[in-house]
mmCIF file of C-alpha atoms in Angstrom:
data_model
loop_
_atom_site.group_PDB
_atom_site.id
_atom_site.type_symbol
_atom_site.label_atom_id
_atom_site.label_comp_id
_atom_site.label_asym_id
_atom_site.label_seq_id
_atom_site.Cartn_x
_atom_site.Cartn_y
_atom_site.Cartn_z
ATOM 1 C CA UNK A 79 82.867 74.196 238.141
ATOM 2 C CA UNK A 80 79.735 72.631 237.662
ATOM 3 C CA UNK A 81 79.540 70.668 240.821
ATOM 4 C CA UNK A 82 80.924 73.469 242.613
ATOM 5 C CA UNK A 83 77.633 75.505 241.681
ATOM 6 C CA UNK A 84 75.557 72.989 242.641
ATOM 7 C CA UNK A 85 76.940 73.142 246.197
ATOM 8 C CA UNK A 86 76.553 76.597 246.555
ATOM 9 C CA UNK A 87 80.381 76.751 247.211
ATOM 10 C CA UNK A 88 80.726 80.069 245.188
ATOM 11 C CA UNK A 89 77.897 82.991 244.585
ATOM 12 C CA UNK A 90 80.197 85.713 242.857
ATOM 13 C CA UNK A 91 82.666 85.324 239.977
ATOM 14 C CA UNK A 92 85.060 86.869 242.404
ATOM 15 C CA UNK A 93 84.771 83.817 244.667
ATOM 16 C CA UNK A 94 85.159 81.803 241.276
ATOM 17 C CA UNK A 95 88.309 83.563 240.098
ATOM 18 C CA UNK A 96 89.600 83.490 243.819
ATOM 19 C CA UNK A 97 89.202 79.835 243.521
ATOM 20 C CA UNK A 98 90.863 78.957 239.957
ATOM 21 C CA UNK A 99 93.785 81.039 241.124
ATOM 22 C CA UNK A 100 94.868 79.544 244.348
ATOM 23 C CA UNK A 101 94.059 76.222 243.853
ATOM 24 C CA UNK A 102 94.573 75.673 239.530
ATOM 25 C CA UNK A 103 97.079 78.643 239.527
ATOM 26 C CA UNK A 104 94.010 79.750 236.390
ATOM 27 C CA UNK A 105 93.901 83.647 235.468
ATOM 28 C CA UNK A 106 90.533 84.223 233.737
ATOM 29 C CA UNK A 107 88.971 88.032 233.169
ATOM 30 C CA UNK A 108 85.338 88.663 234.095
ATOM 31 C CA UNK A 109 84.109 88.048 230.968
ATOM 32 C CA UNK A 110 86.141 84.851 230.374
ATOM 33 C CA UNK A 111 84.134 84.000 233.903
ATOM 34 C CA UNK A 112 81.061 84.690 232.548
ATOM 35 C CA UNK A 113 81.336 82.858 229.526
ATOM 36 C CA UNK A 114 82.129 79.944 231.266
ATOM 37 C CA UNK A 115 80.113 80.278 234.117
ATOM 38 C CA UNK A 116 76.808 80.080 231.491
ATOM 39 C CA UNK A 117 78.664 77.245 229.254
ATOM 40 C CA UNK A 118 78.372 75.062 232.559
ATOM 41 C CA UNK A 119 74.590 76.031 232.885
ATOM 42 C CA UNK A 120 75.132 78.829 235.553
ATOM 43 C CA UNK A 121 72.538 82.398 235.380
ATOM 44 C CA UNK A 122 72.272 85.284 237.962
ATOM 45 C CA UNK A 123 69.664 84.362 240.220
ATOM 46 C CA UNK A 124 67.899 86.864 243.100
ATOM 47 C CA UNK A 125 68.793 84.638 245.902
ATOM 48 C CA UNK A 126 65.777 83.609 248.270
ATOM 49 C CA UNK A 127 66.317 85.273 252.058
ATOM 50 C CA UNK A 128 67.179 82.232 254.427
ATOM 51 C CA UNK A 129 67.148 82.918 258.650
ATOM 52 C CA UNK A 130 70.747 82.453 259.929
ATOM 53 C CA UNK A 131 69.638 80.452 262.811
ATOM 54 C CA UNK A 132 67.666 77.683 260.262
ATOM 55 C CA UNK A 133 68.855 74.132 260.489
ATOM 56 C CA UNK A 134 69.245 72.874 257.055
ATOM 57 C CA UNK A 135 68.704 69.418 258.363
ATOM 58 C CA UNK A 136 65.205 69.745 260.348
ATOM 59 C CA UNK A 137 64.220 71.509 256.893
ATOM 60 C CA UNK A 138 65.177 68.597 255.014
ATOM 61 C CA UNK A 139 63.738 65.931 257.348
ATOM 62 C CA UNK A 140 60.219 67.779 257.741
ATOM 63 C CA UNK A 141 60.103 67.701 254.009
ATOM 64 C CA UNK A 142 61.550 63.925 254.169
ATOM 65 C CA UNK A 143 58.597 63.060 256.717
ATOM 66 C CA UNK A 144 55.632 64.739 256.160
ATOM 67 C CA UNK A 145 54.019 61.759 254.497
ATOM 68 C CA UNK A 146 54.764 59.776 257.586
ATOM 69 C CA UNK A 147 53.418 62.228 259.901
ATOM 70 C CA UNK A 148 50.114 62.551 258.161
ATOM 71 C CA UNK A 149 49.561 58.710 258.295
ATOM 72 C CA UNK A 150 50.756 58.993 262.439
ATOM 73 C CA UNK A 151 47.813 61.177 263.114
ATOM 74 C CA UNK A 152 45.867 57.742 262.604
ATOM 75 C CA UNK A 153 42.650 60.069 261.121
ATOM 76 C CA UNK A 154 39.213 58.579 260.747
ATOM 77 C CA UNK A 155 39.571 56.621 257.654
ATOM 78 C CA UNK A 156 35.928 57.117 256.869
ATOM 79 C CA UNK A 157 36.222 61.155 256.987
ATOM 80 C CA UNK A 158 37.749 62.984 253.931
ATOM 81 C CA UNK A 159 40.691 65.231 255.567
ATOM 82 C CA UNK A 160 41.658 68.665 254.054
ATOM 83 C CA UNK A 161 45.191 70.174 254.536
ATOM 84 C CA UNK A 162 46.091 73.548 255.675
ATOM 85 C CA UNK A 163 49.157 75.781 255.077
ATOM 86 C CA UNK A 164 48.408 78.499 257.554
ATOM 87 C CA UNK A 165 50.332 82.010 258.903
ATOM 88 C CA UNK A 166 49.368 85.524 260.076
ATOM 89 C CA UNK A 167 50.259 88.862 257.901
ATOM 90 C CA UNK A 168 50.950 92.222 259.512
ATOM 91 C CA UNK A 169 50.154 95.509 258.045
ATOM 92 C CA UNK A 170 50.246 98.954 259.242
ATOM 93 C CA UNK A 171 51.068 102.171 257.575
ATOM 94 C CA UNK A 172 54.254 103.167 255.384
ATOM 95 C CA UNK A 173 54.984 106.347 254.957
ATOM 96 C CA UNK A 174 56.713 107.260 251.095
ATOM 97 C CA UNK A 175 58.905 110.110 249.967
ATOM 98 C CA UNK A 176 57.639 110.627 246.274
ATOM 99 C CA UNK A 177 59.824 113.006 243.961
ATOM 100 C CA UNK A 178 58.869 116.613 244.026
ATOM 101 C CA UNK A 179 60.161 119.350 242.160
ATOM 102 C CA UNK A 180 63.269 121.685 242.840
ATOM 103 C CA UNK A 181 65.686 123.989 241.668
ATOM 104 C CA UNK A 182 69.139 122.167 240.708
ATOM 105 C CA UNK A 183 71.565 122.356 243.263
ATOM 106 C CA UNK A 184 68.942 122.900 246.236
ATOM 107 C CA UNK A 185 68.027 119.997 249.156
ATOM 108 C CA UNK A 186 64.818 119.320 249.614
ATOM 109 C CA UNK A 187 63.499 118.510 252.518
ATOM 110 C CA UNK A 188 60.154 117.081 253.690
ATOM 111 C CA UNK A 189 58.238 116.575 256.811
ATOM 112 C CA UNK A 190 57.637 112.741 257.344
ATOM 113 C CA UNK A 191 55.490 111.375 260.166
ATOM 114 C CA UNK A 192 56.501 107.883 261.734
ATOM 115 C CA UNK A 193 53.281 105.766 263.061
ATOM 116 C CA UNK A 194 53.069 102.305 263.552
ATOM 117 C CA UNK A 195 49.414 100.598 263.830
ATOM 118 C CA UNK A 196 49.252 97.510 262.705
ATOM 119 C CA UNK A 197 46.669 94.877 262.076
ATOM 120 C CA UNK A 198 46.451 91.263 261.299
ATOM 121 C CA UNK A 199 45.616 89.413 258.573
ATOM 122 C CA UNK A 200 45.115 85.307 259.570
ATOM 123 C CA UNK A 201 44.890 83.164 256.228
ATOM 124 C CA UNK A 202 44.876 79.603 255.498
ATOM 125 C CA UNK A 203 44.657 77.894 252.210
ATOM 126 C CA UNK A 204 43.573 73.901 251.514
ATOM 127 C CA UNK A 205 46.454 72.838 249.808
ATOM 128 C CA UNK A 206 44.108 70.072 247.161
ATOM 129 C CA UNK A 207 41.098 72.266 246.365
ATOM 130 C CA UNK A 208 42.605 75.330 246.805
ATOM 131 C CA UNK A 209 39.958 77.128 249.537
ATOM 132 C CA UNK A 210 40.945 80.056 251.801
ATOM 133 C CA UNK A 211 40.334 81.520 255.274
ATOM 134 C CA UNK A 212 41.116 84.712 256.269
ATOM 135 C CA UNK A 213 40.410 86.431 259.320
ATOM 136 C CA UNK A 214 41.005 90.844 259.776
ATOM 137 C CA UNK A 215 42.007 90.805 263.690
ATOM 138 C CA UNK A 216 43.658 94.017 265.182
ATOM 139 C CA UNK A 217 46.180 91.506 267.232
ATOM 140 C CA UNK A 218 47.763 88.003 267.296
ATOM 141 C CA UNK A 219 47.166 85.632 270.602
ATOM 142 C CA UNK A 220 46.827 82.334 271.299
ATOM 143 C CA UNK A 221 42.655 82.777 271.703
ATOM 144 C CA UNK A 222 42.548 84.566 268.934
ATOM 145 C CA UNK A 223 44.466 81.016 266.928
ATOM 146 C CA UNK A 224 42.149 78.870 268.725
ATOM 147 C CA UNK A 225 39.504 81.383 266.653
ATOM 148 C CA UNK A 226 40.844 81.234 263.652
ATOM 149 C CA UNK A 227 41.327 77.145 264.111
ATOM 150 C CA UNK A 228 37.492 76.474 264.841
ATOM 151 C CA UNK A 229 37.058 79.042 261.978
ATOM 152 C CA UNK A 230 38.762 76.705 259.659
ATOM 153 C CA UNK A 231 36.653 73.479 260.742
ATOM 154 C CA UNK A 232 33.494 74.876 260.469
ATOM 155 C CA UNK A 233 34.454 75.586 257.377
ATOM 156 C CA UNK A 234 33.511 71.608 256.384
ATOM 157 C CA UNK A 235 32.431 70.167 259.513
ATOM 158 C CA UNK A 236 32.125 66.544 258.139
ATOM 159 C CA UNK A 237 36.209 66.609 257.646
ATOM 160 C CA UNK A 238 39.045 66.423 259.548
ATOM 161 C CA UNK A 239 41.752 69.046 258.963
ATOM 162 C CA UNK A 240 45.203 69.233 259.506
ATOM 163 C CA UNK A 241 47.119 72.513 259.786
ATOM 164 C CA UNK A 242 50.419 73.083 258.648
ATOM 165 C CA UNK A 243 52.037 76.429 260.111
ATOM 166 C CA UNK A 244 54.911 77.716 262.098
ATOM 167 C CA UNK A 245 55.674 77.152 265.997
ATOM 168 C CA UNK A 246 55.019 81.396 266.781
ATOM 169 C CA UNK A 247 54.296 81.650 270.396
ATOM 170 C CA UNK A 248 50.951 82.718 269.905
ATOM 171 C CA UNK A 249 50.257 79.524 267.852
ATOM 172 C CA UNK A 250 48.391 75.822 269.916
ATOM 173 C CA UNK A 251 51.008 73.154 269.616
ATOM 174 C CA UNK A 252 49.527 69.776 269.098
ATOM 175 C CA UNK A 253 47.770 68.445 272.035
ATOM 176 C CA UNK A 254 47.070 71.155 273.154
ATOM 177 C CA UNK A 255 43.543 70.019 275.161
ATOM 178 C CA UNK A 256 41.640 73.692 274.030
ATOM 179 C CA UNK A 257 42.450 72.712 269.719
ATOM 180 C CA UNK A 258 38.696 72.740 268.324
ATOM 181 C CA UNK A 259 37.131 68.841 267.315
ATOM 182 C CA UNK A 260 38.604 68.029 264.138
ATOM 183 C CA UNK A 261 41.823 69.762 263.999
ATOM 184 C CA UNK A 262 44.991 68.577 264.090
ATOM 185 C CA UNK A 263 48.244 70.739 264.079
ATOM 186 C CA UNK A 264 51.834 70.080 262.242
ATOM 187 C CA UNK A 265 54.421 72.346 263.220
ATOM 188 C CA UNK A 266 56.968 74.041 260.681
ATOM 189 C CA UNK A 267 61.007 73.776 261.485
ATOM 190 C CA UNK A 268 62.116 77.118 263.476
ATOM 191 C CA UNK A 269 62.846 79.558 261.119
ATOM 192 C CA UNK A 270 61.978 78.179 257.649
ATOM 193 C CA UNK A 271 59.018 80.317 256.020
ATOM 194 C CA UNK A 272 60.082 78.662 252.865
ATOM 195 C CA UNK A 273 58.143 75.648 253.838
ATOM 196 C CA UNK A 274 55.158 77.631 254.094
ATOM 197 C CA UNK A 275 53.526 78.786 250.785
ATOM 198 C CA UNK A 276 50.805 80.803 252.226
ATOM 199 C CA UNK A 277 53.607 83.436 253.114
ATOM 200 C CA UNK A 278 53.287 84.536 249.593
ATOM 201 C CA UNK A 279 49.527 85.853 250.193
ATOM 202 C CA UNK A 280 50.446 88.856 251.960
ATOM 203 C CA UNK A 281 52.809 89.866 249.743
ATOM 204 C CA UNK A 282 49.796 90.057 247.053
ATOM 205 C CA UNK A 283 47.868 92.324 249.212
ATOM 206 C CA UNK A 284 49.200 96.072 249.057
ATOM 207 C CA UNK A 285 50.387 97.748 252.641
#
C-alpha cells in the first residue's frame, strides 16, 4: 500500500478499495481505508496542477542536467555569474459578485460587465542573493524580452547572467545574435511551470 502511494498508482480511497477487492478479494469500509491509509504514512494533499501535454522525462532530465549545462556555457571564469529564474504575469480586471441582501425565496439578479485589458508584469529573481527585476509593460513581444534581458544585465554589468525561463514564443532562444552582452539563456521543458519558482510572484500580487 505503501509503495503503491509512492507511485501515484491510487489518489482516492475508492481507487484503493477498488484495488484490494479485485486483486486481494479485501472488503474494507471508508474508515477502515482511512485508518490504514495514515498508518502507512498517507495525508490528503491539494494536488499541484500538471499540463497534460508535459513529458515527465524532459522534466526529470532538465533537473538531472542543469549543473552540466551551466558549466557548457564555458563563462568567463574571472567574472562572477548571477542566475535568473525569469517569466511574465498577466493582469487585467475581474469582475466579483459580492452577497447582497434579499427577501427569502426571491433571485437576485445583478448587472455584471465583462472587460478584458490586460497588462504585463516581467519579473526575474537571482536565485543566490535573492535580487529582482520587474518591468510594468502593457504587452509581451520578443523586443520587449530583448528589453527586459538588457534590463537584467545592467543590472551588474561586471557579471555574466544566465536566465532560466520558459520557451513562450515571444521569448530569444539561445543564440539568438540580438541577446544583450552578457546574457545567456536556458530554456525550461514545454509545459512545466513547476520548474520555474518565479511563477509564484504573481500570485502574491492582487488582480
Amino acid at each position: 500500500l505503501r509503495a503503491g502511494l509512492q507511485a501515484g498508482r491510487w489518489r482516492t480511497a475508492a481507487q484503493v478499495a477498488a484495488w484490494l477487492q479485485q486483486e486481494h478479494g479485501i472488503h474494507r469500509a471508508a474508515k477502515s481505508l482511512y485508518y490504514w491509509l495514515g498508518k502507512v504514512g498517507g495525508a490528503l494533499r491539494v494536488p499541484r496542477p500538471c499540463h497534460v501535454k508535459q513529458d515527465p522525462a524532459a522534466v526529470a532530465a532538465f533537473r538531472a542536467g542543469l549543473a552540466h549545462n551551466l558549466e557548457r556555457l564555458a563563462l568567463p571564469k574571472e567574472r562572477a555569474v548571477k542566475i535568473w529564474v525569469a517569466d511574465e504575469s498577466r493582469f487585467g480586471l475581474h469582475t466579483q459578485s459580492r452577497r447582497c441582501w434579499a427577501l427569502r425565496g426571491h433571485r437576485v439578479v445583478r448587472e455584471r460587465e465583462h472587460r478584458y485589458e490586460w497588462e504585463y508584469v516581467y519579473g526575474a529573481v537571482e536565485v543566490v542573493e535573492g535580487w529582482a527585476q520587474f518591468r510594468f509593460l502593457p504587452s509581451v513581444s520578443r523586443e520587449l524580452s530583448h528589453g527586459f534581458l538588457q534590463q537584467i544585465a545592467d543590472s551588474d554589468p561586471q557579471a555574466e547572467h544566465v536566465v532560466i525561463w520558459d520557451q513562450a514564443g515571444f521569448h530569444p532562444r539561445p543564440g539568438d545574435p540580438q541577446l544583450p552582452p552578457r546574457i545567456h539563456l536556458l530554456p525550461l521543458p514545454a509545459y512545466s511551470p513547476e520548474l520555474n519558482p518565479v511563477e509564484g510572484l504573481g500570485d502574491q500580487i492582487p488582480d
